[in-house]
Coordinates of C-alpha atoms and ligand atoms in Angstrom, one line a residue:
K1 CA -91.0 -8.4 23.0
P2 CA -89.8 -5.1 22.2
V3 CA -87.4 -4.9 19.4
G4 CA -83.8 -4.4 20.8
E5 CA -84.8 -5.8 24.2
R6 CA -81.5 -7.9 24.3
V7 CA -79.4 -4.7 24.6
E8 CA -79.0 -3.5 28.3
L9 CA -78.1 -0.1 29.7
A10 CA -74.9 -1.5 30.7
D11 CA -74.1 -2.5 27.1
L12 CA -74.3 0.8 26.0
P13 CA -71.6 3.9 25.6
L14 CA -73.5 5.8 28.1
R15 CA -71.1 8.7 29.6
D16 CA -69.1 7.3 32.4
D17 CA -70.7 9.9 35.1
L18 CA -74.2 8.6 34.3
R19 CA -73.5 5.0 35.0
G20 CA -75.0 3.7 38.2
R21 CA -77.3 6.8 38.7
T22 CA -80.9 6.4 39.4
P23 CA -83.6 8.4 37.4
Y24 CA -85.9 10.8 39.1
G25 CA -88.9 8.7 40.2
A26 CA -91.8 9.4 42.2
P27 CA -94.0 6.2 41.8
Q28 CA -97.4 7.3 39.5
L29 CA -99.8 4.8 41.0
D30 CA -103.4 4.7 40.5
V31 CA -104.5 4.8 44.0
P32 CA -107.6 6.7 45.5
V33 CA -105.7 9.3 47.5
R34 CA -102.6 10.8 45.6
L35 CA -100.7 13.0 48.0
N36 CA -97.2 12.5 46.7
T37 CA -95.9 15.0 44.3
N38 CA -97.2 18.5 45.9
E39 CA -99.7 19.1 43.2
N40 CA -103.0 21.3 43.7
P41 CA -105.5 18.9 44.3
Y42 CA -108.2 21.0 43.0
P43 CA -108.8 20.5 39.0
P44 CA -109.2 23.7 36.8
T45 CA -112.5 25.3 37.0
P46 CA -115.0 24.7 33.8
G47 CA -114.2 28.3 32.8
L48 CA -110.5 27.8 32.6
V49 CA -111.1 24.5 30.6
D50 CA -113.1 26.1 28.1
D51 CA -110.7 29.2 27.8
V52 CA -107.8 26.6 27.6
T53 CA -109.6 24.6 25.0
K54 CA -110.3 27.8 22.7
E55 CA -107.0 29.2 22.9
V56 CA -105.5 25.7 22.1
A57 CA -108.0 25.5 19.0
A58 CA -107.0 29.0 17.9
A59 CA -103.2 27.8 18.1
A60 CA -104.0 24.5 16.2
A61 CA -104.9 26.3 13.4
E62 CA -101.4 27.6 13.2
L63 CA -99.4 24.5 13.8
H64 CA -97.8 24.3 10.4
R65 CA -95.8 27.4 11.9
Y66 CA -93.2 27.4 14.7
P67 CA -94.2 29.2 17.7
D68 CA -92.8 32.5 19.0
R69 CA -89.5 31.2 19.9
D70 CA -89.2 34.1 22.6
A71 CA -92.8 33.6 23.9
V72 CA -93.0 37.4 24.2
A73 CA -96.7 37.5 25.0
L74 CA -96.4 34.7 27.5
R75 CA -93.6 36.5 29.2
D76 CA -95.7 39.8 29.2
D77 CA -98.4 38.1 31.2
L78 CA -96.1 36.5 33.4
A79 CA -94.4 39.9 34.2
A80 CA -98.0 41.2 35.0
Y81 CA -98.8 38.3 37.3
L82 CA -95.6 38.5 39.1
A83 CA -95.5 42.3 39.5
S84 CA -98.9 42.3 40.8
A85 CA -97.8 39.4 43.4
T86 CA -94.7 41.1 44.4
G87 CA -95.3 44.8 44.0
V88 CA -91.8 44.9 41.8
P89 CA -92.0 46.4 38.3
L90 CA -91.1 43.7 36.0
T91 CA -91.5 43.3 32.2
A92 CA -91.1 40.7 29.8
A93 CA -87.4 41.4 29.6
N94 CA -87.0 40.3 33.2
L95 CA -89.0 36.9 32.4
W96 CA -88.1 33.7 30.9
A97 CA -90.4 30.6 30.3
A98 CA -89.7 27.2 29.9
N99 CA -91.2 23.6 30.2
G100 CA -91.5 23.5 33.9
S101 CA -89.3 25.2 36.4
N102 CA -87.1 22.0 35.9
E103 CA -86.2 23.1 32.4
I104 CA -85.5 26.7 33.7
L105 CA -83.2 25.1 36.1
Q106 CA -81.5 23.1 33.4
Q107 CA -80.9 26.1 31.3
V108 CA -79.6 27.9 34.0
L109 CA -76.8 25.2 34.8
Q110 CA -76.3 24.8 30.9
A111 CA -75.5 28.5 31.0
F112 CA -73.8 28.9 34.5
G113 CA -72.7 25.7 35.4
G114 CA -71.1 22.9 33.2
P115 CA -67.9 20.7 33.1
G116 CA -65.2 22.1 35.6
R117 CA -68.0 24.3 37.4
T118 CA -69.8 23.7 40.7
A119 CA -73.2 24.1 42.1
L120 CA -74.0 24.1 45.8
G121 CA -77.2 23.5 47.6
F122 CA -78.4 22.7 51.3
E123 CA -79.6 19.5 51.9
P124 CA -82.1 18.0 52.2
S125 CA -83.7 20.0 49.4
Y126 CA -85.3 19.3 46.0
S127 CA -84.1 16.0 44.5
M128 CA -84.0 17.5 41.0
H129 CA -80.9 19.8 41.8
P130 CA -78.2 17.1 42.0
I131 CA -79.8 15.3 39.1
I132 CA -79.6 18.4 36.7
A133 CA -76.3 19.2 37.6
A134 CA -75.3 15.6 36.8
G135 CA -77.1 15.8 33.5
T136 CA -75.1 19.1 32.8
R137 CA -72.0 18.2 34.2
T138 CA -72.0 20.6 36.7
G139 CA -70.1 19.5 40.0
W140 CA -72.5 19.0 42.9
A141 CA -71.5 20.3 46.5
P142 CA -74.1 19.3 49.0
A143 CA -74.1 21.6 52.1
P144 CA -76.0 20.6 55.5
R145 CA -78.9 22.4 57.1
R146 CA -79.5 21.8 61.0
A147 CA -80.9 18.7 62.3
D148 CA -84.3 20.3 62.7
F149 CA -83.8 20.9 58.7
S150 CA -84.0 24.9 59.2
L151 CA -80.9 26.8 57.6
D152 CA -78.1 27.9 59.6
V153 CA -77.6 31.2 57.7
A154 CA -74.4 32.3 59.3
R155 CA -72.9 29.0 58.6
A156 CA -74.4 28.7 55.1
A157 CA -72.9 32.1 54.1
G158 CA -69.4 30.6 55.3
T159 CA -69.7 27.7 53.2
I160 CA -70.6 29.4 50.3
A161 CA -67.9 31.9 50.8
S162 CA -65.2 29.1 51.4
A163 CA -66.6 26.7 48.5
A164 CA -67.0 29.5 46.0
P165 CA -69.4 27.5 43.8
D166 CA -70.4 29.2 40.4
V167 CA -74.1 28.6 41.3
V168 CA -75.9 28.3 44.6
F169 CA -79.5 26.8 44.8
V170 CA -81.8 28.1 47.7
T171 CA -85.0 26.5 48.1
S172 CA -87.6 28.5 49.8
P173 CA -89.9 27.4 50.9
N174 CA -87.8 24.1 50.8
N175 CA -89.0 20.8 49.3
P176 CA -89.1 18.4 51.3
T177 CA -88.9 20.2 54.6
G178 CA -91.2 23.4 54.1
Q179 CA -89.5 25.9 55.7
S180 CA -88.9 29.3 54.1
L181 CA -86.2 32.0 54.6
P182 CA -86.8 35.6 55.3
L183 CA -85.5 38.2 52.7
D184 CA -82.9 39.3 55.4
D185 CA -81.3 35.8 55.4
L186 CA -81.4 35.6 51.5
R187 CA -79.6 39.1 51.3
V188 CA -76.5 37.4 53.5
L189 CA -76.6 34.4 51.3
I190 CA -76.6 36.5 48.0
E191 CA -73.8 38.5 49.3
A192 CA -71.7 35.5 50.2
A193 CA -72.0 34.0 46.7
P194 CA -69.4 34.6 44.0
G195 CA -71.6 33.5 41.1
V196 CA -75.3 33.2 40.6
I197 CA -77.6 32.4 43.2
V198 CA -81.0 30.7 42.2
V199 CA -84.0 30.9 44.8
D200 CA -86.4 28.2 43.9
E201 CA -89.5 29.6 44.8
A202 CA -91.7 26.6 43.4
Y203 CA -94.1 27.1 46.5
A204 CA -94.0 30.7 46.9
E205 CA -97.6 31.4 46.7
F206 CA -98.3 29.0 49.8
S207 CA -95.7 31.1 52.0
S208 CA -96.4 34.2 54.3
R209 CA -93.0 35.6 53.6
P210 CA -92.3 38.2 50.7
S211 CA -90.6 36.8 47.4
A212 CA -87.1 37.2 46.5
V213 CA -88.1 39.0 43.5
G214 CA -87.9 42.1 45.6
L215 CA -84.3 41.9 46.1
L216 CA -83.6 41.8 42.1
A217 CA -83.0 45.5 42.0
D218 CA -80.2 45.4 44.3
H219 CA -78.6 41.9 43.0
P220 CA -79.0 42.0 39.0
A221 CA -75.9 40.4 38.4
K222 CA -76.3 37.3 40.7
L223 CA -80.1 36.7 41.7
I224 CA -82.4 34.3 39.8
V225 CA -85.6 33.5 41.2
S226 CA -87.4 30.6 39.6
R227 CA -91.0 29.9 40.1
T228 CA -93.6 27.5 38.3
M229 CA -97.4 27.2 37.6
S230 CA -97.4 23.6 38.5
K231 CA -98.3 24.3 41.9
A232 CA -100.3 27.0 43.3
F233 CA -101.9 27.6 39.6
A234 CA -102.7 23.9 39.4
F235 CA -100.9 23.6 36.0
A236 CA -98.6 20.7 36.5
G237 CA -99.8 19.0 33.4
G238 CA -99.2 22.2 31.3
R239 CA -95.7 22.1 32.1
L240 CA -94.8 25.8 32.6
G241 CA -92.1 27.2 34.7
Y242 CA -90.6 30.6 34.7
L243 CA -88.0 33.2 36.3
A244 CA -87.3 36.6 37.0
A245 CA -84.1 38.0 36.7
A246 CA -82.0 40.9 35.1
P247 CA -82.5 41.1 31.4
A248 CA -79.0 40.0 30.9
V249 CA -79.5 36.7 32.5
V250 CA -82.4 35.9 30.0
D251 CA -79.6 36.8 27.4
A252 CA -77.4 34.1 28.6
L253 CA -80.1 31.4 28.6
L254 CA -80.9 32.6 24.9
L255 CA -77.7 30.8 24.3
V256 CA -78.5 27.4 25.4
R257 CA -82.5 27.0 25.1
L258 CA -83.4 24.9 22.2
P259 CA -85.3 26.9 19.5
Y260 CA -89.0 26.9 19.9
H261 CA -88.8 24.9 23.1
L262 CA -92.1 26.1 24.3
S263 CA -94.9 24.5 22.0
A264 CA -97.5 27.1 20.5
L265 CA -99.9 24.7 22.5
T266 CA -98.2 25.4 25.6
Q267 CA -98.0 29.1 25.2
A268 CA -101.5 29.2 24.4
A269 CA -102.8 27.3 27.3
A270 CA -100.5 28.8 29.9
R271 CA -101.8 32.4 28.8
A272 CA -105.1 31.3 29.1
A273 CA -104.7 29.6 32.5
L274 CA -103.0 32.8 33.7
R275 CA -106.2 34.9 32.9
H276 CA -107.8 32.7 35.6
A277 CA -105.3 33.6 38.0
P278 CA -107.5 34.9 40.7
E279 CA -110.0 32.0 40.7
T280 CA -107.1 29.3 40.6
L281 CA -105.1 31.1 43.5
G282 CA -108.3 31.1 45.3
S283 CA -107.4 27.8 46.5
V284 CA -104.1 28.8 48.1
A285 CA -105.8 30.2 51.1
K286 CA -107.7 26.8 51.7
L287 CA -104.9 24.8 51.2
A288 CA -102.8 26.7 53.7
A289 CA -105.7 26.3 56.3
E290 CA -105.5 22.6 55.5
R291 CA -102.1 22.4 56.0
D292 CA -102.4 24.0 59.4
R293 CA -105.2 21.4 60.4
V294 CA -102.9 18.3 59.1
V295 CA -100.1 19.6 61.0
A296 CA -102.1 20.1 64.3
E297 CA -103.8 16.8 64.0
L298 CA -100.6 15.0 63.2
T299 CA -98.9 16.8 66.1
A300 CA -101.7 15.7 68.5
M301 CA -101.4 11.9 67.4
G302 CA -97.7 12.3 68.8
F303 CA -95.9 12.7 65.3
A304 CA -92.9 15.2 65.1
V305 CA -94.0 17.6 62.4
V306 CA -91.7 20.1 60.6
P307 CA -93.4 23.5 60.3
S308 CA -94.3 24.4 56.7
D309 CA -94.9 27.3 54.6
A310 CA -95.9 25.5 51.6
N311 CA -98.5 22.6 50.5
F312 CA -97.1 19.8 52.0
V313 CA -95.5 18.5 55.2
L314 CA -92.8 16.5 56.5
F315 CA -93.1 14.3 59.5
G316 CA -92.1 11.2 61.4
W317 CA -90.3 9.9 63.5
F318 CA -90.7 6.3 61.9
E319 CA -88.6 3.3 62.9
D320 CA -88.9 2.2 59.3
A321 CA -90.0 5.2 56.8
R322 CA -90.5 2.6 53.7
A323 CA -92.6 0.2 55.7
T324 CA -94.7 2.8 57.2
W325 CA -95.1 4.3 53.5
R326 CA -96.0 0.9 52.5
S327 CA -98.6 0.8 55.2
Y328 CA -100.2 4.1 53.9
L329 CA -100.4 2.6 50.5
E330 CA -102.3 -0.5 51.7
R331 CA -104.8 2.1 52.9
G332 CA -105.3 3.5 49.5
V333 CA -102.9 6.6 50.3
L334 CA -100.0 7.4 48.3
I335 CA -97.5 9.9 50.2
R336 CA -93.9 10.0 49.4
D337 CA -90.7 8.6 51.0
V338 CA -87.9 11.3 50.0
G339 CA -85.2 9.5 51.6
I340 CA -84.8 11.3 55.0
A341 CA -84.4 8.7 57.6
G342 CA -87.4 8.4 59.9
H343 CA -89.6 10.7 57.9
L344 CA -92.3 10.7 55.0
R345 CA -93.9 13.9 53.1
V346 CA -97.4 14.4 52.5
T347 CA -98.8 16.7 50.2
V348 CA -101.8 18.7 51.4
G349 CA -105.0 17.8 49.5
T350 CA -108.6 18.3 49.5
P351 CA -110.3 18.1 53.1
E352 CA -111.6 14.7 52.1
E353 CA -108.2 13.4 51.2
N354 CA -106.7 15.1 54.0
D355 CA -109.2 12.9 56.3
A356 CA -108.5 10.0 54.4
F357 CA -104.7 10.6 55.1
L358 CA -105.4 11.5 58.9
A359 CA -107.4 8.3 59.3
A360 CA -104.7 6.2 57.9
S361 CA -102.2 7.9 60.1
R362 CA -103.9 6.8 63.2
E363 CA -103.5 3.4 62.0
V364 CA -100.2 2.8 60.4
D365 CA -97.2 1.4 61.9
R366 CA -94.7 3.8 63.4
Ligands
PMP1 N1 -88.4 23.2 42.1 C1 -89.0 22.4 43.4 C2 -88.5 22.9 44.9 C3 -90.0 21.7 43.2 O1 -90.4 21.0 44.2 C4 -90.5 21.3 42.1 C5 -91.5 20.2 41.8 N2 -91.5 19.2 42.4 C6 -89.8 22.0 40.8 C7 -88.9 23.0 41.1 C8 -90.2 21.6 39.5 O2 -91.5 21.6 39.2 P1 -92.1 21.9 37.6 O3 -90.8 21.4 36.8 O4 -93.4 21.1 37.6 O5 -92.1 23.4 37.5

């Protein structure tokens, strides 16, 4: 028995606003087909693994020293990547990096949210937005999407204008529903926002729409574009998220970030992985084609499938989504119950994994 086991969570002097909350908890189960956390199913190439290993070895020789607190070389590399991906001239001053985009979002709420302030998001969306709001004691204002999960932009702009939140989250493509927004719609939302607006572009590389980065020049005091290397870059285990914004936004985050938050090993590994961007991102087109195949086959089987611009698909309709989720698991296929009535979400995997998922889909209880 571990020392201290007789003390329970309820016995601790926990903040009242955290009592009764549940932590983020996508199950991490060891099953043959894991399609539940929107990772890239393709492992890094041997060349990338070698390069990361060499760079990490070089960084290890300096581990008695703190890392570059401002991660300037990494931010230079991220700026070069994002500038070439979006056509927008960006420099290290426009970029900030952290341990996953979750930490980016937390720093944004530490700086622009907090006690007495509010963040608004359009649900269903990424479940961590309200959890990070709770952790930073930012009030959470959920606003609705349409019944088909698309965003009624005129209505959303009206909600933003009347609720006047300090921070607005717009996820595009939206997790867990998959739809993305055109720049014209984003412009309407940005103009309605009185404070900052975070466009969470974790899945941007899978989308056919242009990035919100293209709107930064027109809205430097409001817009923050959050991105990650966890999805298209196949670097979820490396933990590297970043944002693009005006340099003043980065100045704001410097006030709340912990010194040396990004380890020397993380910075070295991420830079090595970025050098292999062309080969890694080669999987994006394959995954988009597989997504379209999964959508077509599910549709042919009579499922209701939400159109997706990302590397996952939300589908239904199930009498009891939890029971159907279990019935996939019994067939060795782990997908995600995101808590939307009648629906489940599946991540696009390799063709073999998708075949296994589709075979299970023919058999599960609906
Ligand atoms: N935003 C969205 C919309 C996501 O789906 C995720 C990952 N599930 C993240 C942010 C955070 O990812 P990470 O911390 O790995 O960058």
